[in-house]
Short mmCIF file of N, CA, C and O and ligand atoms in Angstrom, two decimals:
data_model
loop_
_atom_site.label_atom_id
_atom_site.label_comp_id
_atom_site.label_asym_id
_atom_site.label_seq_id
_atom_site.Cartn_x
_atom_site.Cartn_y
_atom_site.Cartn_z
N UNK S 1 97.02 80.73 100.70
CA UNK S 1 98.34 80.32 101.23
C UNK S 1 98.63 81.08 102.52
O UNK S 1 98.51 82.29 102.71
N UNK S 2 99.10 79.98 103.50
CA UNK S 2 99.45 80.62 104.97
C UNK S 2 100.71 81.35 104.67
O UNK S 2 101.45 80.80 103.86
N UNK S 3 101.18 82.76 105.29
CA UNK S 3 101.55 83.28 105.24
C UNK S 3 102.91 82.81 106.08
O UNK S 3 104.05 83.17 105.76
N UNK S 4 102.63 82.06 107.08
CA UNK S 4 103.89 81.39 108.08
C UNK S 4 104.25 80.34 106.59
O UNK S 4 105.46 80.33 106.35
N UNK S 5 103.43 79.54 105.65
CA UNK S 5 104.21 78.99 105.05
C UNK S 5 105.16 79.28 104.14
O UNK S 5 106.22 78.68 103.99
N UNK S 6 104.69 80.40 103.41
CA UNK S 6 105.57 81.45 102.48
C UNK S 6 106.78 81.60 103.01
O UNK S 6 107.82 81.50 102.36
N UNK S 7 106.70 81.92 104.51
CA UNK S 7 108.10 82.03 105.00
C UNK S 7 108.74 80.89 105.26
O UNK S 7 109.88 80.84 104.79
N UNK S 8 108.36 79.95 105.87
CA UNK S 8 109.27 78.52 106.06
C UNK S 8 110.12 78.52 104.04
O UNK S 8 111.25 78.56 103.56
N UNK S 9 108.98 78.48 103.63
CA UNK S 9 109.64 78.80 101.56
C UNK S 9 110.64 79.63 101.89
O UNK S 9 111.79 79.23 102.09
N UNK S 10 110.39 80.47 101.94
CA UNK S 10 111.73 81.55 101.71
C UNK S 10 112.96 81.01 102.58
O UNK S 10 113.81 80.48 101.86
N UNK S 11 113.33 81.01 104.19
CA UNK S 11 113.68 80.08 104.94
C UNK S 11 114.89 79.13 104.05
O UNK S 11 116.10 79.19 103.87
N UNK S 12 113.65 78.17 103.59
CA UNK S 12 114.51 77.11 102.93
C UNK S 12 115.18 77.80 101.58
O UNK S 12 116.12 77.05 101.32
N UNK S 13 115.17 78.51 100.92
CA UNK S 13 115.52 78.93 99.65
C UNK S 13 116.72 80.09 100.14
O UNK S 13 117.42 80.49 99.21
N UNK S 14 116.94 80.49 101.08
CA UNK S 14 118.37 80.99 101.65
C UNK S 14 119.25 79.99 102.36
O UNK S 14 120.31 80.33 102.88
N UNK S 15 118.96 79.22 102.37
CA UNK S 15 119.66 77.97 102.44
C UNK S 15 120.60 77.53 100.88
O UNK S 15 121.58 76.79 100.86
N UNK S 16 120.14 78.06 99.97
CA UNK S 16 120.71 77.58 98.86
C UNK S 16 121.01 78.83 98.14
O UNK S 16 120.77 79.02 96.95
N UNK S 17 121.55 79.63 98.94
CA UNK S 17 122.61 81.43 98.34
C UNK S 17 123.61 81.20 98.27
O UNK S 17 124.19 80.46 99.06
N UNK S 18 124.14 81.80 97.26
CA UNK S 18 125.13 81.70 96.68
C UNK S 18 125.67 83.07 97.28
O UNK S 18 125.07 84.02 96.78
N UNK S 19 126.54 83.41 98.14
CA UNK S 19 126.86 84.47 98.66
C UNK S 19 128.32 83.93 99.27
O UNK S 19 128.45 83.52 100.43
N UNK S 20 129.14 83.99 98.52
CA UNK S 20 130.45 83.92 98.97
C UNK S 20 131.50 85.45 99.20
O UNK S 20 132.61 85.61 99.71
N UNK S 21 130.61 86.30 98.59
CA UNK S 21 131.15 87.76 98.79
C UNK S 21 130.74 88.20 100.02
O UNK S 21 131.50 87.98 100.96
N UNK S 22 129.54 88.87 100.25
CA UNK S 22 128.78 88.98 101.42
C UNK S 22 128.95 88.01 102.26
O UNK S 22 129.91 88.41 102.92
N UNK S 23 128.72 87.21 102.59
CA UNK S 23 128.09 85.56 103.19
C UNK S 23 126.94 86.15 104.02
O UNK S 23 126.82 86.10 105.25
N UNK S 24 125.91 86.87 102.93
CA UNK S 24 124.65 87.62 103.82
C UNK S 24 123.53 86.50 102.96
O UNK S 24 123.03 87.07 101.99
N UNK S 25 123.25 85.63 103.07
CA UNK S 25 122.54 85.19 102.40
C UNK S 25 120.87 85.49 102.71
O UNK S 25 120.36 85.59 103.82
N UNK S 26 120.35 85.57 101.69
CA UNK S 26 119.03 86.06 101.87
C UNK S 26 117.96 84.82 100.84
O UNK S 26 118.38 84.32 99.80
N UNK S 27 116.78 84.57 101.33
CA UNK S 27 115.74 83.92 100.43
C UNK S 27 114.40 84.50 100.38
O UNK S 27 113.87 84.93 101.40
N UNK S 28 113.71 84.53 99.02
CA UNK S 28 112.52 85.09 99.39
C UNK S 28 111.52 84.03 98.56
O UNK S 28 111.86 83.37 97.58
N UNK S 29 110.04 84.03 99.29
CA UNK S 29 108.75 83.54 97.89
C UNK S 29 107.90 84.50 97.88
O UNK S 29 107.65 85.42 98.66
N UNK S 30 107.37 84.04 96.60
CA UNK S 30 106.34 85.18 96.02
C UNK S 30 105.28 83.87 95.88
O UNK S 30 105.37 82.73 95.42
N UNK S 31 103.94 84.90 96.70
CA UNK S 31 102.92 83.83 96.24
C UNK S 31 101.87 84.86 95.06
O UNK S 31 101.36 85.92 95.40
N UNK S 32 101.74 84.15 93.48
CA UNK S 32 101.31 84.73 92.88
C UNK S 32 100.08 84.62 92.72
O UNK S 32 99.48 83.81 93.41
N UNK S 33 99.42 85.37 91.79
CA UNK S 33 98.13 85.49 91.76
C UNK S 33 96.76 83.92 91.49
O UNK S 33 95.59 83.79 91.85
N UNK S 34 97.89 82.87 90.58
CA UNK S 34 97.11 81.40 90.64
C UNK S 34 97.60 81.02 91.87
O UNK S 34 98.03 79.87 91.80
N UNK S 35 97.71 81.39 92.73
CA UNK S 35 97.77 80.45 94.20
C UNK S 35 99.23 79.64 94.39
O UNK S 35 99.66 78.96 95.32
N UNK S 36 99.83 80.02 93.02
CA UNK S 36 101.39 79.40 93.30
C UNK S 36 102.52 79.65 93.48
O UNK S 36 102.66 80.61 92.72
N UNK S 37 103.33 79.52 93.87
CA UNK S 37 104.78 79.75 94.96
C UNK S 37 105.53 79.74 93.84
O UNK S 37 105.43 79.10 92.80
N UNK S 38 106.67 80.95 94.43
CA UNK S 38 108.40 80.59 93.59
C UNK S 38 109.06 80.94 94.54
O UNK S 38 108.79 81.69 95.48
N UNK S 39 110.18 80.24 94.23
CA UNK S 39 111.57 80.78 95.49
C UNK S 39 112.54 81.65 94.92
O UNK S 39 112.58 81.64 93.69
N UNK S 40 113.38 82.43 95.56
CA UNK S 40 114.54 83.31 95.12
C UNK S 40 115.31 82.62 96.12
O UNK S 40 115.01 81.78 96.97
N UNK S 41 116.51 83.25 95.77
CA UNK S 41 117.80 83.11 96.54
C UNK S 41 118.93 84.32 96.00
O UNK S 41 119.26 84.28 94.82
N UNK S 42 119.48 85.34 96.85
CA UNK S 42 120.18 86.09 96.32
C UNK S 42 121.13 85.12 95.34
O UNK S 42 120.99 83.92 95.56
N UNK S 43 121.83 85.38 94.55
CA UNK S 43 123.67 84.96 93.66
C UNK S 43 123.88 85.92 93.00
O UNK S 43 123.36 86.54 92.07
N UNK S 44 125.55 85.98 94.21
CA UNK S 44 126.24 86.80 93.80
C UNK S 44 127.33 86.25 92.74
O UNK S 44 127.56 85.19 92.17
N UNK S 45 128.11 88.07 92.82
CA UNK S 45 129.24 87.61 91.73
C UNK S 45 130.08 88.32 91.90
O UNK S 45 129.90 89.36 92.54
N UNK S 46 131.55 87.88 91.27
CA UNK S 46 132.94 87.80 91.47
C UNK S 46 132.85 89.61 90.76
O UNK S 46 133.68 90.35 91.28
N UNK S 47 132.11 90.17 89.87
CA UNK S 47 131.91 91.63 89.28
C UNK S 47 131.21 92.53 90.67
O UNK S 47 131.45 93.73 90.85
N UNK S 48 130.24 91.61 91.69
CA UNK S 48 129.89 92.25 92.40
C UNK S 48 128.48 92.89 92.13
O UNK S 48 127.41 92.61 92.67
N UNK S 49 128.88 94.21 90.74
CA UNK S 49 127.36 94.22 90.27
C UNK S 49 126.73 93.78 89.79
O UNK S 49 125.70 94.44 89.74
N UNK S 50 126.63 92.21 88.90
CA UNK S 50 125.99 91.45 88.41
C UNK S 50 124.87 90.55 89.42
O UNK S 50 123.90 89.90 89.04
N UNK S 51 125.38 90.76 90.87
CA UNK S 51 124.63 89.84 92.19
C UNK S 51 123.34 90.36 91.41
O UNK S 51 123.22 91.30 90.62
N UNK S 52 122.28 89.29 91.95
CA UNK S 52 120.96 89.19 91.86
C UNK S 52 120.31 88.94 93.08
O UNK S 52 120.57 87.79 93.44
N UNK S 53 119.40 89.67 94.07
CA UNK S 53 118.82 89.48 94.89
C UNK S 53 118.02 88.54 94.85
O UNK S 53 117.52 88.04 93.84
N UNK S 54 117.84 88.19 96.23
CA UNK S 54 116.62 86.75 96.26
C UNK S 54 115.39 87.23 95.64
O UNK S 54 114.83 86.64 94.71
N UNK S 55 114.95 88.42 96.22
CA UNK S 55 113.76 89.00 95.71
C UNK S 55 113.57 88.49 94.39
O UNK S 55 112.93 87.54 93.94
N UNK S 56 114.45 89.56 93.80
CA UNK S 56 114.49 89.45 92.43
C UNK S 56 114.30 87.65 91.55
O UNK S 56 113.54 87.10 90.76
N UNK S 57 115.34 87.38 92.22
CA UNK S 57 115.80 85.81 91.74
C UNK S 57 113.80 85.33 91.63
O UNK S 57 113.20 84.89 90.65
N UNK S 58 113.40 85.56 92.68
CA UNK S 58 112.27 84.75 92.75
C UNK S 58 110.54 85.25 91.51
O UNK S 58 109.69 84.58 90.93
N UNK S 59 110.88 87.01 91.67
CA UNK S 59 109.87 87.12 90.47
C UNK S 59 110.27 86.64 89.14
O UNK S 59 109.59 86.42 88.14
N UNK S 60 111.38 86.55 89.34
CA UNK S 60 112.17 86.46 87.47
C UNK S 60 111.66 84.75 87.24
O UNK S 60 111.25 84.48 86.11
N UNK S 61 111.69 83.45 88.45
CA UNK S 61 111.37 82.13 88.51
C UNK S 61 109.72 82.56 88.41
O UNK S 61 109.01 81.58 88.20
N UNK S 62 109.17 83.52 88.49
CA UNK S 62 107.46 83.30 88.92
C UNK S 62 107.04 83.58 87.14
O UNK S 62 106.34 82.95 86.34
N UNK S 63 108.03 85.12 87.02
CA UNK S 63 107.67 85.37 84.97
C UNK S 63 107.62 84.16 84.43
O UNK S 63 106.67 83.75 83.77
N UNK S 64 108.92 83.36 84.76
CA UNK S 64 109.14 82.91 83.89
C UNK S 64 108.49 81.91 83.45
O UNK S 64 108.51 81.47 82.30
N UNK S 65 107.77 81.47 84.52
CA UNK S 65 106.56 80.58 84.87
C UNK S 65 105.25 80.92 84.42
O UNK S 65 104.22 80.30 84.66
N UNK S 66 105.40 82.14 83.60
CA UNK S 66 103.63 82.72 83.52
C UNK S 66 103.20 83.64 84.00
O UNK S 66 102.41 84.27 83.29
N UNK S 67 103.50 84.17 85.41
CA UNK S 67 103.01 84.67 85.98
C UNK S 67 103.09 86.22 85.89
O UNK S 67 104.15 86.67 85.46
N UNK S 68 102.12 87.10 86.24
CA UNK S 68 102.48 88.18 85.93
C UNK S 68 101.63 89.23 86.74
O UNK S 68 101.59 90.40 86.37
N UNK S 69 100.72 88.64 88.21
CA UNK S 69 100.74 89.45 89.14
C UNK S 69 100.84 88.52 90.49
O UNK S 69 100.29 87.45 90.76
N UNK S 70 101.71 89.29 91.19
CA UNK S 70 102.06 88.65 92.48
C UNK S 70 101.17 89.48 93.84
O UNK S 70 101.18 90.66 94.17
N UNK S 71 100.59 88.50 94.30
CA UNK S 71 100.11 88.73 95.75
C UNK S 71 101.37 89.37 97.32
O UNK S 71 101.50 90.43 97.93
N UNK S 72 101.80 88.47 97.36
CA UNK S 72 103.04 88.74 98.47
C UNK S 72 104.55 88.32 98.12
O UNK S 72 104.85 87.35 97.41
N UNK S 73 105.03 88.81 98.46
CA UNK S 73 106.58 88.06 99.08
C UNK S 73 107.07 88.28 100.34
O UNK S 73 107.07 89.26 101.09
N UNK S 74 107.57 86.96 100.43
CA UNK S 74 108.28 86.98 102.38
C UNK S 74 109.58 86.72 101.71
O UNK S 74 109.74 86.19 100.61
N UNK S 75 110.74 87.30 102.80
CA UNK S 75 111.71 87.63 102.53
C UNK S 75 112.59 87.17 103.72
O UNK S 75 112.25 87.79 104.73
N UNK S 76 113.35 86.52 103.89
CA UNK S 76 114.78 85.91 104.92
C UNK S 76 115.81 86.17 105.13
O UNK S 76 116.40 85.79 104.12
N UNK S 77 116.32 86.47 105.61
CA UNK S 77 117.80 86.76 105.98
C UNK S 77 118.34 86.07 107.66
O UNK S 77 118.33 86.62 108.76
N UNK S 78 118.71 84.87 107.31
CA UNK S 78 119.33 84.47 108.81
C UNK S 78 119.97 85.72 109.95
O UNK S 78 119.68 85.86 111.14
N UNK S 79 120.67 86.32 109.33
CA UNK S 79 121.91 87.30 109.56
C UNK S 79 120.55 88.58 110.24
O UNK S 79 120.78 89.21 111.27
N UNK S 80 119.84 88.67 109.82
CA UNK S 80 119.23 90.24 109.98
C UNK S 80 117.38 90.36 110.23
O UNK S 80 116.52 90.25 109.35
N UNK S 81 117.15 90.62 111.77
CA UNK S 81 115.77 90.83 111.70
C UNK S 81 115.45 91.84 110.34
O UNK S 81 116.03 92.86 109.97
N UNK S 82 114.39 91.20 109.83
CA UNK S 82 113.39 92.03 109.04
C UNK S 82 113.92 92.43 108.56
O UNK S 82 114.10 93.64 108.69
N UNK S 83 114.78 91.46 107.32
CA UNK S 83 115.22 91.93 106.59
C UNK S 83 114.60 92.54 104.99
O UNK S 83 114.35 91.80 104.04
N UNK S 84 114.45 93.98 104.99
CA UNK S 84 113.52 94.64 103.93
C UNK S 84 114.27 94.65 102.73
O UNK S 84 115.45 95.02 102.68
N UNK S 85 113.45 94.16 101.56
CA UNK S 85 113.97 94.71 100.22
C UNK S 85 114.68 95.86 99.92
O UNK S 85 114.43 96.87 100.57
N UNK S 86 115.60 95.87 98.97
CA UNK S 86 116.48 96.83 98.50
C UNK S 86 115.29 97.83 97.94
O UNK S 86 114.09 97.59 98.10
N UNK S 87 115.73 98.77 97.38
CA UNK S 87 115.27 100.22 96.96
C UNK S 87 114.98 99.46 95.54
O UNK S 87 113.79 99.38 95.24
N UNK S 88 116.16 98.75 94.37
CA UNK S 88 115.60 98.11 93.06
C UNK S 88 114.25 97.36 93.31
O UNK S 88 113.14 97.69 92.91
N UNK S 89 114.64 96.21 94.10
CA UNK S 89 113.83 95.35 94.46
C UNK S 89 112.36 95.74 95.04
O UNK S 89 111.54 94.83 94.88
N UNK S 90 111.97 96.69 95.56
CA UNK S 90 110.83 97.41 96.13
C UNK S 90 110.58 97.99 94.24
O UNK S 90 109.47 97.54 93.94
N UNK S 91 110.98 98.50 93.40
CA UNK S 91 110.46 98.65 92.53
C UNK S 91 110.21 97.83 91.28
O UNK S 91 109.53 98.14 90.29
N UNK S 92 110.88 96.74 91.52
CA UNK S 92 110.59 94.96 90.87
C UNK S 92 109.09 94.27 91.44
O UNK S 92 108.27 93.58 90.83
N UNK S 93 109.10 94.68 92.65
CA UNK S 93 108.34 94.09 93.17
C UNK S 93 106.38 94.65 93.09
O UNK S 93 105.32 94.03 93.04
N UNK S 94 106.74 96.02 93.10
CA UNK S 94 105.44 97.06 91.97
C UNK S 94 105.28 96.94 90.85
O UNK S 94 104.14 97.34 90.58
N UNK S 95 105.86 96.57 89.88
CA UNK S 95 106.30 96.18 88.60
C UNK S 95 104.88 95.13 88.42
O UNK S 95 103.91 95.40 87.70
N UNK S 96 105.05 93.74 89.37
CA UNK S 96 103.69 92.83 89.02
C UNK S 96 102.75 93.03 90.10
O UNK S 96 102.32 92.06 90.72
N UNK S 97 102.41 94.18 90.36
CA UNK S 97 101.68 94.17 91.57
C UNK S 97 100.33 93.71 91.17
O UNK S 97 99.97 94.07 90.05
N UNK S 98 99.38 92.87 91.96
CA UNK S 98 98.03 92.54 92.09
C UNK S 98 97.45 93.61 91.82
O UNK S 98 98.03 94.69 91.74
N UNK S 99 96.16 93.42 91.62
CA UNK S 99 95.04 95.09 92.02
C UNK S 99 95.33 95.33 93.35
O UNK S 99 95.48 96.42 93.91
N UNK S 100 95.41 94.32 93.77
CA UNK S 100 95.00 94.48 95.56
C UNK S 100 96.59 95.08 96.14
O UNK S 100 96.72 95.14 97.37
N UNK S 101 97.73 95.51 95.30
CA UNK S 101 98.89 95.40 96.00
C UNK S 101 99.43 94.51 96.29
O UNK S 101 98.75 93.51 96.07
N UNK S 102 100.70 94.22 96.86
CA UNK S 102 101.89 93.26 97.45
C UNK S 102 101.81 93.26 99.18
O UNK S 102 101.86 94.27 99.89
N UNK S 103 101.70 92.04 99.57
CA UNK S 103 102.17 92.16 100.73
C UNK S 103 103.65 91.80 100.74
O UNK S 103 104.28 91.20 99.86
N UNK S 104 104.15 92.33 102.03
CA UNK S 104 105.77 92.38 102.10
C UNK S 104 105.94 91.46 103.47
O UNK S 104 105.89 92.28 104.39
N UNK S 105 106.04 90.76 103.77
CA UNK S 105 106.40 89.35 105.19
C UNK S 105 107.80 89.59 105.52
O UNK S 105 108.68 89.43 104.67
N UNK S 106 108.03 89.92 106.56
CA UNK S 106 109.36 89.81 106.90
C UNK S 106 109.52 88.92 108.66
O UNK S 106 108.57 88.81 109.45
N UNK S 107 110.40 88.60 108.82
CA UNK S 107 110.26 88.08 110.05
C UNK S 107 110.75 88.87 111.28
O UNK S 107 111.98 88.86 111.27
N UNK S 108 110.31 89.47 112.22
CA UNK S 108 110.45 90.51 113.29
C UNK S 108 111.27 89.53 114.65
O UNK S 108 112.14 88.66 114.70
N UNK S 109 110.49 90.20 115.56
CA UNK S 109 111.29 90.14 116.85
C UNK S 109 110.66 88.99 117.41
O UNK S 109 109.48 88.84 117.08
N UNK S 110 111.15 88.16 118.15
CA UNK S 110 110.85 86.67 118.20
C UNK S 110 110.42 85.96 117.17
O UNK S 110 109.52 85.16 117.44
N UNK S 111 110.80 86.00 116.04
CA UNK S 111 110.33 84.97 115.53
C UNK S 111 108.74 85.75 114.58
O UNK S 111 108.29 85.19 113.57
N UNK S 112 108.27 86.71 115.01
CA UNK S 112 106.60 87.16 114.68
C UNK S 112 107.20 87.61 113.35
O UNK S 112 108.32 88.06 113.12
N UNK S 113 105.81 87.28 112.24
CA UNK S 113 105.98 87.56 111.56
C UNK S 113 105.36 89.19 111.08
O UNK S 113 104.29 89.57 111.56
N UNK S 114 106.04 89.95 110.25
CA UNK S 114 105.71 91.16 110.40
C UNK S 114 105.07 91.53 108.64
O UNK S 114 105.76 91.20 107.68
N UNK S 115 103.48 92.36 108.42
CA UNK S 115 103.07 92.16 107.42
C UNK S 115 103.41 93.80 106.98
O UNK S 115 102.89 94.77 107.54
N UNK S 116 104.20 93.87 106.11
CA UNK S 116 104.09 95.19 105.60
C UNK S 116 103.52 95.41 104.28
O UNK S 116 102.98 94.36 103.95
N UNK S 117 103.36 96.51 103.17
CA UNK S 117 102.49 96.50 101.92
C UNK S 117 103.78 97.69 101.20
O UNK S 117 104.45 98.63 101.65
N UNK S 118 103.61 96.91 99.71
CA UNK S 118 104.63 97.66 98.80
C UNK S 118 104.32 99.45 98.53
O UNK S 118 105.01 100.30 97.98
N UNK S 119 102.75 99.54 99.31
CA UNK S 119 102.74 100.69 99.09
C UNK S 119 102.78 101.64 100.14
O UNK S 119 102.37 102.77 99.87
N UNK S 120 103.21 101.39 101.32
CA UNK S 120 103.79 101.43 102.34
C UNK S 120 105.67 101.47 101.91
O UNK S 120 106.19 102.59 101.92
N UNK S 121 106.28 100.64 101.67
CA UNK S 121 107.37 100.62 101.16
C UNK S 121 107.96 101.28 100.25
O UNK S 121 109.14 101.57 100.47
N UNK S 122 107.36 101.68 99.05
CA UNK S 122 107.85 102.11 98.37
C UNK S 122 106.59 103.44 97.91
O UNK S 122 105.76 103.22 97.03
N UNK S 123 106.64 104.80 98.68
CA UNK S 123 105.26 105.40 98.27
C UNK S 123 105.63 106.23 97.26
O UNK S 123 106.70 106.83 97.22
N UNK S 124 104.77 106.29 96.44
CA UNK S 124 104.56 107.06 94.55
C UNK S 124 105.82 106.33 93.79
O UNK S 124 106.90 106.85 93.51
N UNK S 125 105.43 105.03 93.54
CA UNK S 125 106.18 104.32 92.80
C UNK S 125 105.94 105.03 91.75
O UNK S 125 104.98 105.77 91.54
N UNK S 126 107.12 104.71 90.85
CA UNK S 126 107.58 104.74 89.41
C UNK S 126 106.14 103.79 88.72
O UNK S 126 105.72 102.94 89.50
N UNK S 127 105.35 103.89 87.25
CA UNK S 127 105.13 103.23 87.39
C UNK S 127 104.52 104.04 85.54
O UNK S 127 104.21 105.23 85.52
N UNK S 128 104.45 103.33 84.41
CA UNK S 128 104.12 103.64 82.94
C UNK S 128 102.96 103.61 83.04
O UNK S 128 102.25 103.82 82.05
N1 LIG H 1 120.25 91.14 99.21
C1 LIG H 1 119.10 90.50 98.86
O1 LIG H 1 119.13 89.37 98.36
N2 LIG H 1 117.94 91.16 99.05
C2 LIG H 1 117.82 92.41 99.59
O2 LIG H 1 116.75 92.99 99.59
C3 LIG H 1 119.01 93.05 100.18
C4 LIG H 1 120.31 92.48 99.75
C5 LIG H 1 121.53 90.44 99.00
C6 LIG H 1 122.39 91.03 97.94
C7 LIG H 1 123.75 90.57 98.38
O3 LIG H 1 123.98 89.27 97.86
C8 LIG H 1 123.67 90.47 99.89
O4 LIG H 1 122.29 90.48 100.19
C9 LIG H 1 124.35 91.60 100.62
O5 LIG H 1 123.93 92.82 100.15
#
């Protein structure tokens, strides 16, 4: 899977956030280890701490699907170059890591897409 397509995925899946608190809407996909896609979308909530990040939103659609190691996720935010996972979410995202690690896609300055790695992101994860 092209990595520009992961992101057009994500892209379209912040299109459909539920962010009436923030109005930061964010989308992410995870391409997992059978070669197949899920989308997130942050939704929030009226408690505030109940919001669910896109990130998140999208491994919880990939479990729930089977899946249980993820290759990458690209991540969107209209509102914000490169926009990086939260501190939870960086440790959700180690949680199904590949052998090979996570790549992290974010979209940079013009438009380029920027490849970062969860172990880069998050270094001496938590981990049983
Ligand atoms: N948000 C995400 O969806 N992913 C992140 O990694 C950072 C924050 C959402 C949560 C909330 O709905 C909004 O962005 C503002 O924090």
């Amino acid at each position: 899977m092209d990595y520009k397509e992961l992101m057009e995925k994500a892209k379209k899946a912040s299109e459909n956030s539920y962010s009436p608190y923030s109005n930061f809407p964010v989308g992410a996909c995870v391409l997992a280890e059978s070669g197949k896609t899920y989308i997130g979308t942050n939704v929030e909530n009226a408690s505030y701490g109940a919001t669910i990040c896109a990130e998140r939103s999208a491994i919880v659609n990939a479990i729930v699907n089977g899946e249980r190691k993820l290759c990458a996720v690209a991540i969107y935010g209209p509102k914000m170059k490169r926009c990086a996972p939260c501190g939870p979410c960086r440790q959700v995202i180690n949680e199904f890591r590949s052998d090979n690690g996570v790549d992290i896609i974010l979209e940079g300055d013009n438009g380029e897409l920027e490849l970062h790695t969860i172990d880069e992101l998050l270094p001496l994860g938590f981990d049983l």
